[in-house]
Amino acid sequence: MEFPIEKFKALRTPFYYYDTALLDETLQEVKEHLQPNWQVHYAVKACTNPKILRHVVAAGFGADCVSGGEIQASLDAGFPADKIVYSGVGKSDWEIELGLMVGIQCFNVESVPELEVINELAKNHGKIAQVALRINPNVGAHTHENITTGRAENKFGIAWEDTYNVIERCQQLDHIECVGLHFHIGSQILEMDDFATLALRINELQEMLETYGIRLPNVNVGGGLGIDYDNPDAHPIADFKAYFETFRRYLQLRRGQQLHFELGRSIVAQCGTLVGKTLYVKEGSLKKFAIIDAGMTELIRPALYGAVHKIENLTSTESEECVYDVVGPICESSDVFVKDYRMPKTRRGDLIAIRSAGAYGEIMASQYNCRPLPESFTSEGLCCQ
Ligand SMILES: *Cc1c(COP(=O)(O)O)cnc(C)c1O
């Protein structure tokens, strides 16, 4: 990725930088693989920056939200309400009411008590709520334990065995219309076999339901496609071809069914970079620390999931390399971006890029230690300043 380093030097660090040309290319790539009865709902939680949402709206995608706040942010960005789907294990009444009032496409429902509350609220407002049942397919995914969601022990979704009973329950509720099945097995998944397994599980479920004469118009397979954190320049765009091909090959849609995807990370991760500056280089008795002015308050993934992002020294002119623990300024021992990391020798004032930070980065920023939230810039914004 090319960075406008001279422009960066005039900005206060740390900040987020988004390459919107790469974002647009990524969105185009996704579109090229879509079939006419397929719809992508961008998982807004990955990055809710309005400058990013604008591009996703322009590409014609819908939105996948997990809170009322995200529904509002999506509407504000211009997503049509009827392309918004709403997931989440713990939807509050006001959030459900917001979804009902603006007329979202679908509630992805995760339990019977939730179904009953949606029915009640829809009744109060004289609405019929369209719902898809989020079924826990009991499929493991080869990813970090904190981001698998599709196993029986996870809190998400309705148990596989209960699917038929819950569909029956929907039929008893006058203000609920069950229009689909929904799944989401986890995040940062790079093994296409995991998606193939999901597709086969869905086939199994659809066959079982057909023995009861049930065929729902929508199937939603969630998101979860991973990206290359080690080599963002070699793979700036996720392997959408293999991903979509897997569903095309293994998932048997019934006639008239629509297939929905909820991709988050794979759309925005590579276009985002967190840029900080080296403050101090400290020689400890065991280690050399590169202390930078960005920390877990701007990017919590390393502390939260043990994630490793590629780090680049954008301004170093040194040919010598050193091994550093690259750490932030926050008063937490877990405020470490990476340990024992080899990179060009750094000194005070160097601009440091933490790559692949477009997803679950800026949106997870906090004000811990009374830090200001990071500013953001885009490639198009900086070119015009
Ligand atoms: C988080 C989430 C997604 C997006 O996952 P990615 O790994 O970012 O693609 C999709 N659907 C649901 C229900 C989610 O919770």
Tab-separated table of C-alpha atoms and ligand atoms in Angstrom:
chain	number	residue	atom	x	y	z
A	1	MET	CA	0.000	0.000	0.000
A	2	GLU	CA	1.274	3.461	-0.836
A	3	PHE	CA	0.917	5.974	1.973
A	4	PRO	CA	0.901	9.758	1.605
A	5	ILE	CA	3.746	10.048	4.071
A	6	GLU	CA	4.356	13.764	3.598
A	7	LYS	CA	0.682	14.437	4.368
A	8	PHE	CA	0.858	12.120	7.362
A	9	LYS	CA	3.692	14.187	8.827
A	10	ALA	CA	1.364	17.145	9.216
A	11	LEU	CA	-1.290	15.166	11.116
A	12	ARG	CA	-1.554	14.527	14.812
A	13	THR	CA	-1.026	10.870	15.610
A	14	PRO	CA	-2.501	8.376	16.274
A	15	PHE	CA	-5.118	8.347	13.529
A	16	TYR	CA	-6.863	5.924	11.213
A	17	TYR	CA	-6.195	6.068	7.505
A	18	TYR	CA	-8.532	4.384	5.006
A	19	ASP	CA	-7.549	3.690	1.419
A	20	THR	CA	-10.951	4.134	-0.213
A	21	ALA	CA	-9.634	3.141	-3.651
A	22	LEU	CA	-8.835	-0.295	-2.213
A	23	LEU	CA	-12.236	-0.359	-0.511
A	24	ASP	CA	-13.979	0.349	-3.820
A	25	GLU	CA	-11.932	-2.328	-5.560
A	26	THR	CA	-12.885	-4.799	-2.843
A	27	LEU	CA	-16.576	-3.943	-3.157
A	28	GLN	CA	-16.390	-4.402	-6.943
A	29	GLU	CA	-14.675	-7.754	-6.523
A	30	VAL	CA	-17.481	-8.937	-4.222
A	31	LYS	CA	-20.103	-7.799	-6.701
A	32	GLU	CA	-18.485	-9.707	-9.526
A	33	HIS	CA	-19.109	-12.994	-7.747
A	34	LEU	CA	-22.736	-12.419	-6.827
A	35	GLN	CA	-25.579	-14.290	-8.460
A	36	PRO	CA	-28.908	-12.578	-9.129
A	37	ASN	CA	-30.621	-14.109	-6.081
A	38	TRP	CA	-27.736	-13.302	-3.708
A	39	GLN	CA	-27.614	-10.267	-1.427
A	40	VAL	CA	-24.726	-8.954	0.679
A	41	HIS	CA	-25.443	-7.117	3.919
A	42	TYR	CA	-22.256	-5.451	5.109
A	43	ALA	CA	-21.708	-6.208	8.811
A	44	VAL	CA	-21.644	-2.636	10.045
A	45	LYS	CA	-20.041	-3.531	13.369
A	46	ALA	CA	-16.685	-4.098	11.645
A	47	CYS	CA	-16.363	-0.399	10.851
A	48	THR	CA	-19.084	2.173	11.239
A	49	ASN	CA	-17.085	5.187	10.077
A	50	PRO	CA	-19.532	7.230	7.922
A	51	LYS	CA	-16.821	7.800	5.305
A	52	ILE	CA	-16.618	4.021	4.855
A	53	LEU	CA	-20.352	3.392	5.030
A	54	ARG	CA	-20.891	5.862	2.193
A	55	HIS	CA	-18.843	3.687	-0.162
A	56	VAL	CA	-20.645	0.515	0.879
A	57	VAL	CA	-24.022	2.172	0.296
A	58	ALA	CA	-22.861	3.358	-3.132
A	59	ALA	CA	-21.941	-0.235	-4.019
A	60	GLY	CA	-25.578	-1.177	-3.404
A	61	PHE	CA	-25.071	-3.453	-0.419
A	62	GLY	CA	-27.424	-3.848	2.501
A	63	ALA	CA	-26.445	-3.681	6.172
A	64	ASP	CA	-26.232	-6.275	8.925
A	65	CYS	CA	-26.694	-4.614	12.304
A	66	VAL	CA	-26.347	-5.876	15.857
A	67	SER	CA	-27.842	-2.934	17.764
A	68	GLY	CA	-30.299	-0.087	17.497
A	69	GLY	CA	-27.393	2.315	17.280
A	70	GLU	CA	-26.103	0.470	14.234
A	71	ILE	CA	-29.553	0.532	12.628
A	72	GLN	CA	-29.589	4.304	13.134
A	73	ALA	CA	-26.032	4.712	11.802
A	74	SER	CA	-26.927	2.612	8.753
A	75	LEU	CA	-30.024	4.669	8.027
A	76	ASP	CA	-28.042	7.890	8.476
A	77	ALA	CA	-25.451	6.603	5.984
A	78	GLY	CA	-28.186	5.948	3.435
A	79	PHE	CA	-28.773	2.197	3.616
A	80	PRO	CA	-32.408	1.523	2.664
A	81	ALA	CA	-34.324	0.110	5.647
A	82	ASP	CA	-35.529	-2.833	3.599
A	83	LYS	CA	-31.933	-3.973	3.097
A	84	ILE	CA	-31.144	-3.964	6.829
A	85	VAL	CA	-31.077	-7.183	8.806
A	86	TYR	CA	-30.734	-7.163	12.569
A	87	SER	CA	-28.976	-9.884	14.608
A	88	GLY	CA	-28.005	-10.127	18.266
A	89	VAL	CA	-28.748	-12.309	21.302
A	90	GLY	CA	-29.915	-9.419	23.458
A	91	LYS	CA	-32.143	-7.000	21.600
A	92	SER	CA	-33.699	-4.347	23.870
A	93	ASP	CA	-37.296	-3.243	23.414
A	94	TRP	CA	-36.386	0.165	22.014
A	95	GLU	CA	-34.090	-1.462	19.485
A	96	ILE	CA	-36.786	-3.853	18.324
A	97	GLU	CA	-39.264	-0.966	18.130
A	98	LEU	CA	-36.824	1.068	16.051
A	99	GLY	CA	-36.470	-1.861	13.646
A	100	LEU	CA	-40.246	-2.210	13.438
A	101	MET	CA	-40.934	1.481	12.952
A	102	VAL	CA	-38.405	1.978	10.154
A	103	GLY	CA	-39.354	-1.300	8.496
A	104	ILE	CA	-36.144	-3.302	8.398
A	105	GLN	CA	-36.010	-6.367	6.178
A	106	CYS	CA	-35.624	-8.955	8.883
A	107	PHE	CA	-34.904	-9.682	12.544
A	108	ASN	CA	-32.446	-12.536	12.958
A	109	VAL	CA	-33.988	-14.060	16.062
A	110	GLU	CA	-31.867	-15.978	18.530
A	111	SER	CA	-34.357	-17.372	21.077
A	112	VAL	CA	-38.028	-18.121	21.735
A	113	PRO	CA	-38.356	-15.452	24.455
A	114	GLU	CA	-37.039	-12.897	21.959
A	115	LEU	CA	-39.544	-14.098	19.377
A	116	GLU	CA	-42.372	-13.591	21.843
A	117	VAL	CA	-41.238	-10.084	22.740
A	118	ILE	CA	-40.959	-9.111	19.064
A	119	ASN	CA	-44.476	-10.454	18.518
A	120	GLU	CA	-45.785	-8.433	21.458
A	121	LEU	CA	-44.104	-5.194	20.349
A	122	ALA	CA	-45.181	-5.710	16.719
A	123	LYS	CA	-48.744	-6.188	17.941
A	124	ASN	CA	-48.613	-2.932	19.925
A	125	HIS	CA	-47.507	-1.069	16.830
A	126	GLY	CA	-49.822	-2.848	14.407
A	127	LYS	CA	-46.928	-4.405	12.484
A	128	ILE	CA	-45.938	-7.832	11.254
A	129	ALA	CA	-42.282	-8.567	11.955
A	130	GLN	CA	-40.368	-10.592	9.408
A	131	VAL	CA	-37.929	-12.873	11.169
A	132	ALA	CA	-35.241	-15.380	10.273
A	133	LEU	CA	-34.264	-17.921	12.885
A	134	ARG	CA	-30.609	-17.906	13.775
A	135	ILE	CA	-29.818	-21.582	14.077
A	136	ASN	CA	-26.695	-22.782	15.836
A	137	PRO	CA	-25.372	-25.370	13.374
A	138	ASN	CA	-22.899	-26.813	15.883
A	139	VAL	CA	-20.062	-26.330	13.426
A	140	GLY	CA	-16.607	-25.498	14.777
A	141	ALA	CA	-14.503	-23.032	12.848
A	142	HIS	CA	-10.731	-22.971	12.632
A	143	THR	CA	-10.240	-19.574	14.201
A	144	HIS	CA	-9.604	-17.930	17.553
A	145	GLU	CA	-11.714	-19.358	20.345
A	146	ASN	CA	-13.196	-15.943	21.192
A	147	ILE	CA	-14.565	-15.522	17.681
A	148	THR	CA	-16.204	-18.872	16.999
A	149	THR	CA	-19.938	-18.572	17.336
A	150	GLY	CA	-21.444	-21.678	15.776
A	151	ARG	CA	-20.767	-24.363	18.340
A	152	ALA	CA	-23.380	-25.738	20.700
A	153	GLU	CA	-21.633	-24.220	23.740
A	154	ASN	CA	-21.681	-20.673	22.295
A	155	LYS	CA	-24.381	-18.271	23.453
A	156	PHE	CA	-25.596	-17.571	19.928
A	157	GLY	CA	-28.613	-18.920	18.136
A	158	ILE	CA	-31.371	-21.464	18.542
A	159	ALA	CA	-30.368	-25.097	19.079
A	160	TRP	CA	-30.344	-27.114	15.863
A	161	GLU	CA	-32.754	-29.691	17.316
A	162	ASP	CA	-35.327	-27.022	18.155
A	163	THR	CA	-35.616	-25.582	14.642
A	164	TYR	CA	-38.894	-27.228	13.722
A	165	ASN	CA	-40.536	-26.422	17.063
A	166	VAL	CA	-39.571	-22.767	16.850
A	167	ILE	CA	-40.923	-22.481	13.299
A	168	GLU	CA	-44.167	-23.968	14.629
A	169	ARG	CA	-44.121	-21.418	17.448
A	170	CYS	CA	-43.815	-18.648	14.820
A	171	GLN	CA	-46.945	-19.924	13.151
A	172	GLN	CA	-48.857	-19.430	16.414
A	173	LEU	CA	-47.723	-15.817	16.749
A	174	ASP	CA	-49.950	-13.463	14.771
A	175	HIS	CA	-47.423	-10.669	14.372
A	176	ILE	CA	-44.483	-12.810	13.302
A	177	GLU	CA	-43.740	-14.034	9.845
A	178	CYS	CA	-40.870	-16.506	9.659
A	179	VAL	CA	-39.136	-15.883	6.356
A	180	GLY	CA	-35.773	-17.540	6.680
A	181	LEU	CA	-32.953	-19.405	8.345
A	182	HIS	CA	-29.850	-17.595	9.527
A	183	PHE	CA	-26.381	-18.839	10.463
A	184	HIS	CA	-23.040	-17.319	11.424
A	185	ILE	CA	-20.214	-19.614	12.509
A	186	GLY	CA	-17.477	-17.162	13.440
A	187	SER	CA	-14.931	-14.731	12.120
A	188	GLN	CA	-11.486	-14.674	10.456
A	189	ILE	CA	-12.145	-18.062	8.868
A	190	LEU	CA	-9.648	-19.023	6.184
A	191	GLU	CA	-10.521	-22.701	5.758
A	192	MET	CA	-13.138	-22.973	3.045
A	193	ASP	CA	-13.949	-26.419	4.444
A	194	ASP	CA	-15.612	-24.707	7.399
A	195	PHE	CA	-18.020	-22.926	5.054
A	196	ALA	CA	-18.542	-26.136	3.072
A	197	THR	CA	-19.439	-27.891	6.328
A	198	LEU	CA	-21.901	-25.124	7.125
A	199	ALA	CA	-23.459	-25.428	3.658
A	200	LEU	CA	-23.896	-29.183	4.078
A	201	ARG	CA	-25.450	-28.702	7.518
A	202	ILE	CA	-27.913	-26.234	6.004
A	203	ASN	CA	-28.807	-28.752	3.288
A	204	GLU	CA	-29.468	-31.319	6.009
A	205	LEU	CA	-31.709	-28.902	7.871
A	206	GLN	CA	-33.614	-27.913	4.753
A	207	GLU	CA	-34.229	-31.562	3.900
A	208	MET	CA	-35.512	-32.225	7.392
A	209	LEU	CA	-37.845	-29.224	7.216
A	210	GLU	CA	-39.150	-30.300	3.826
A	211	THR	CA	-40.367	-33.552	5.340
A	212	TYR	CA	-42.708	-31.267	7.324
A	213	GLY	CA	-43.593	-29.347	4.179
A	214	ILE	CA	-41.639	-26.262	5.284
A	215	ARG	CA	-39.621	-24.193	2.812
A	216	LEU	CA	-38.600	-20.672	3.815
A	217	PRO	CA	-37.765	-18.030	1.193
A	218	ASN	CA	-34.411	-16.885	2.636
A	219	VAL	CA	-31.168	-18.498	3.715
A	220	ASN	CA	-28.551	-16.300	5.375
A	221	VAL	CA	-25.095	-17.794	5.882
A	222	GLY	CA	-23.659	-14.880	7.897
A	223	GLY	CA	-20.110	-13.649	7.447
A	224	GLY	CA	-16.720	-14.709	8.715
A	225	LEU	CA	-14.398	-14.760	5.711
A	226	GLY	CA	-10.844	-14.068	6.902
A	227	ILE	CA	-8.076	-11.893	5.543
A	228	ASP	CA	-4.270	-12.116	5.393
A	229	TYR	CA	-2.919	-10.189	8.376
A	230	ASP	CA	0.664	-11.335	7.740
A	231	ASN	CA	0.892	-10.193	4.147
A	232	PRO	CA	-1.581	-7.402	3.426
A	233	ASP	CA	0.275	-6.268	0.316
A	234	ALA	CA	0.352	-9.759	-1.195
A	235	HIS	CA	-3.377	-10.223	-0.507
A	236	PRO	CA	-5.050	-6.824	-0.308
A	237	ILE	CA	-8.374	-8.397	-1.293
A	238	ALA	CA	-9.793	-11.448	0.480
A	239	ASP	CA	-10.389	-14.663	-1.433
A	240	PHE	CA	-13.999	-13.927	-2.310
A	241	LYS	CA	-13.795	-16.210	-5.327
A	242	ALA	CA	-13.111	-19.304	-3.215
A	243	TYR	CA	-15.639	-18.196	-0.597
A	244	PHE	CA	-18.580	-17.664	-2.927
A	245	GLU	CA	-17.626	-20.696	-5.016
A	246	THR	CA	-17.850	-22.839	-1.868
A	247	PHE	CA	-21.471	-21.869	-1.300
A	248	ARG	CA	-22.287	-22.190	-4.975
A	249	ARG	CA	-20.957	-25.723	-4.977
A	250	TYR	CA	-22.179	-27.057	-1.667
A	251	LEU	CA	-25.323	-25.194	-0.743
A	252	GLN	CA	-28.504	-26.450	-2.323
A	253	LEU	CA	-30.935	-23.601	-2.511
A	254	ARG	CA	-34.558	-24.442	-3.110
A	255	ARG	CA	-36.456	-22.858	-5.945
A	256	GLY	CA	-37.100	-19.167	-5.389
A	257	GLN	CA	-34.825	-18.942	-2.348
A	258	GLN	CA	-32.649	-15.878	-1.791
A	259	LEU	CA	-29.179	-16.313	-0.348
A	260	HIS	CA	-27.835	-13.643	2.024
A	261	PHE	CA	-24.282	-12.945	3.207
A	262	GLU	CA	-23.124	-10.746	6.071
A	263	LEU	CA	-19.474	-9.981	5.363
A	264	GLY	CA	-17.725	-7.505	7.623
A	265	ARG	CA	-14.002	-7.933	8.137
A	266	SER	CA	-13.239	-9.162	4.616
A	267	ILE	CA	-14.673	-5.959	3.144
A	268	VAL	CA	-12.965	-3.325	5.284
A	269	ALA	CA	-9.963	-4.794	7.120
A	270	GLN	CA	-7.269	-4.285	4.502
A	271	CYS	CA	-8.180	-0.736	3.571
A	272	GLY	CA	-7.576	0.557	7.117
A	273	THR	CA	-4.289	1.428	8.814
A	274	LEU	CA	-3.647	2.789	12.275
A	275	VAL	CA	-0.830	5.312	12.128
A	276	GLY	CA	1.169	6.247	15.203
A	277	LYS	CA	4.570	7.652	16.041
A	278	THR	CA	7.506	6.270	17.932
A	279	LEU	CA	7.818	8.133	21.214
A	280	TYR	CA	10.726	6.368	22.845
A	281	VAL	CA	12.944	3.386	22.350
A	282	LYS	CA	13.675	1.817	25.683
A	283	GLU	CA	16.372	-0.761	26.286
A	284	GLY	CA	15.121	-3.068	29.030
A	285	SER	CA	17.335	-5.669	30.650
A	286	LEU	CA	15.768	-8.407	28.521
A	287	LYS	CA	14.051	-6.561	25.718
A	288	LYS	CA	14.053	-3.550	23.511
A	289	PHE	CA	10.747	-1.699	23.557
A	290	ALA	CA	9.460	0.538	20.802
A	291	ILE	CA	6.958	2.709	22.663
A	292	ILE	CA	4.509	4.319	20.279
A	293	ASP	CA	1.711	6.821	20.784
A	294	ALA	CA	-1.014	4.417	19.575
A	295	GLY	CA	-2.232	1.774	21.958
A	296	MET	CA	-4.991	-0.632	22.854
A	297	THR	CA	-7.346	2.330	23.140
A	298	GLU	CA	-7.126	2.755	19.349
A	299	LEU	CA	-6.751	-0.926	18.414
A	300	ILE	CA	-7.692	-3.517	20.993
A	301	ARG	CA	-7.498	-6.647	18.820
A	302	PRO	CA	-3.994	-7.677	19.946
A	303	ALA	CA	-4.970	-7.350	23.625
A	304	LEU	CA	-8.414	-8.878	23.168
A	305	TYR	CA	-7.727	-11.775	20.804
A	306	GLY	CA	-3.953	-12.055	20.660
A	307	ALA	CA	-4.181	-10.754	17.092
A	308	VAL	CA	-0.963	-9.861	15.304
A	309	HIS	CA	-0.953	-7.016	12.813
A	310	LYS	CA	1.853	-6.266	10.414
A	311	ILE	CA	3.776	-3.202	11.564
A	312	GLU	CA	5.789	-0.958	9.268
A	313	ASN	CA	8.135	1.868	9.935
A	314	LEU	CA	7.081	4.366	7.273
A	315	THR	CA	9.854	6.887	7.751
A	316	SER	CA	12.888	4.839	8.660
A	317	THR	CA	15.926	5.309	6.463
A	318	GLU	CA	17.876	2.700	8.411
A	319	SER	CA	18.977	-0.489	6.749
A	320	GLU	CA	19.691	-2.055	10.134
A	321	GLU	CA	16.905	-4.145	11.672
A	322	CYS	CA	16.169	-4.604	15.351
A	323	VAL	CA	13.874	-6.822	17.371
A	324	TYR	CA	11.308	-4.925	19.434
A	325	ASP	CA	8.298	-5.394	21.574
A	326	VAL	CA	6.069	-2.741	20.032
A	327	VAL	CA	3.952	-1.343	22.845
A	328	GLY	CA	1.466	1.433	23.481
A	329	PRO	CA	1.299	4.041	26.247
A	330	ILE	CA	-1.711	2.651	28.122
A	331	CYS	CA	-1.385	1.563	31.729
A	332	GLU	CA	-2.109	-2.102	31.058
A	333	SER	CA	0.403	-4.913	30.616
A	334	SER	CA	-1.647	-6.216	27.712
A	335	ASP	CA	-1.120	-2.977	25.791
A	336	VAL	CA	1.336	-4.686	23.459
A	337	PHE	CA	0.924	-4.784	19.699
A	338	VAL	CA	3.487	-7.475	19.108
A	339	LYS	CA	6.420	-9.092	20.892
A	340	ASP	CA	9.890	-9.866	19.509
A	341	TYR	CA	9.128	-8.216	16.199
A	342	ARG	CA	11.863	-7.584	13.663
A	343	MET	CA	11.642	-4.288	11.839
A	344	PRO	CA	13.880	-1.481	10.580
A	345	LYS	CA	15.525	0.320	13.464
A	346	THR	CA	13.196	2.991	14.786
A	347	ARG	CA	13.814	6.259	16.542
A	348	ARG	CA	11.707	8.991	18.084
A	349	GLY	CA	9.359	10.595	15.568
A	350	ASP	CA	9.148	7.713	13.085
A	351	LEU	CA	5.701	7.125	11.639
A	352	ILE	CA	4.542	3.608	12.409
A	353	ALA	CA	1.795	1.919	10.396
A	354	ILE	CA	-0.246	-0.880	11.925
A	355	ARG	CA	-1.748	-2.583	8.928
A	356	SER	CA	-5.042	-4.392	8.265
A	357	ALA	CA	-6.783	-2.376	10.971
A	358	GLY	CA	-9.922	-1.409	9.055
A	359	ALA	CA	-12.130	-3.996	10.771
A	360	TYR	CA	-12.804	-4.073	14.529
A	361	GLY	CA	-10.319	-1.239	14.905
A	362	GLU	CA	-11.591	2.315	15.092
A	363	ILE	CA	-15.071	1.245	16.175
A	364	MET	CA	-13.661	-0.526	19.238
A	365	ALA	CA	-11.614	2.499	20.282
A	366	SER	CA	-12.129	3.648	23.852
A	367	GLN	CA	-11.312	6.675	25.935
A	368	TYR	CA	-9.593	4.699	28.665
A	369	ASN	CA	-6.890	6.807	30.324
A	370	CYS	CA	-8.933	9.834	29.150
A	371	ARG	CA	-7.555	9.521	25.673
A	372	PRO	CA	-9.322	11.288	22.838
A	373	LEU	CA	-10.917	9.024	20.234
A	374	PRO	CA	-8.748	8.774	17.111
A	375	GLU	CA	-9.442	10.915	14.103
A	376	SER	CA	-9.785	9.350	10.680
A	377	PHE	CA	-8.698	10.301	7.180
A	378	THR	CA	-9.294	8.720	3.798
A	379	SER	CA	-7.072	8.598	0.741
A	380	GLU	CA	-9.583	10.708	-1.185
A	381	GLY	CA	-9.835	13.188	1.698
A	382	LEU	CA	-6.085	13.662	1.989
A	383	CYS	CA	-5.552	14.008	-1.744
A	384	CYS	CA	-7.904	16.995	-1.767
A	385	GLN	CA	-6.629	18.883	1.246
B	1	LIG	C1	-19.983	-10.084	13.351
B	1	LIG	C2	-21.030	-10.691	12.518
B	1	LIG	C3	-20.864	-10.784	11.137
B	1	LIG	C4	-19.598	-10.328	10.429
B	1	LIG	O1	-18.528	-11.170	10.662
B	1	LIG	P1	-17.144	-10.920	9.870
B	1	LIG	O2	-16.258	-11.961	10.418
B	1	LIG	O3	-16.693	-9.544	10.170
B	1	LIG	O4	-17.428	-11.131	8.417
B	1	LIG	C5	-21.898	-11.294	10.402
B	1	LIG	N1	-23.042	-11.719	10.979
B	1	LIG	C6	-23.231	-11.655	12.304
B	1	LIG	C7	-24.506	-12.125	12.876
B	1	LIG	C8	-22.243	-11.138	13.114
B	1	LIG	O5	-22.424	-11.092	14.437
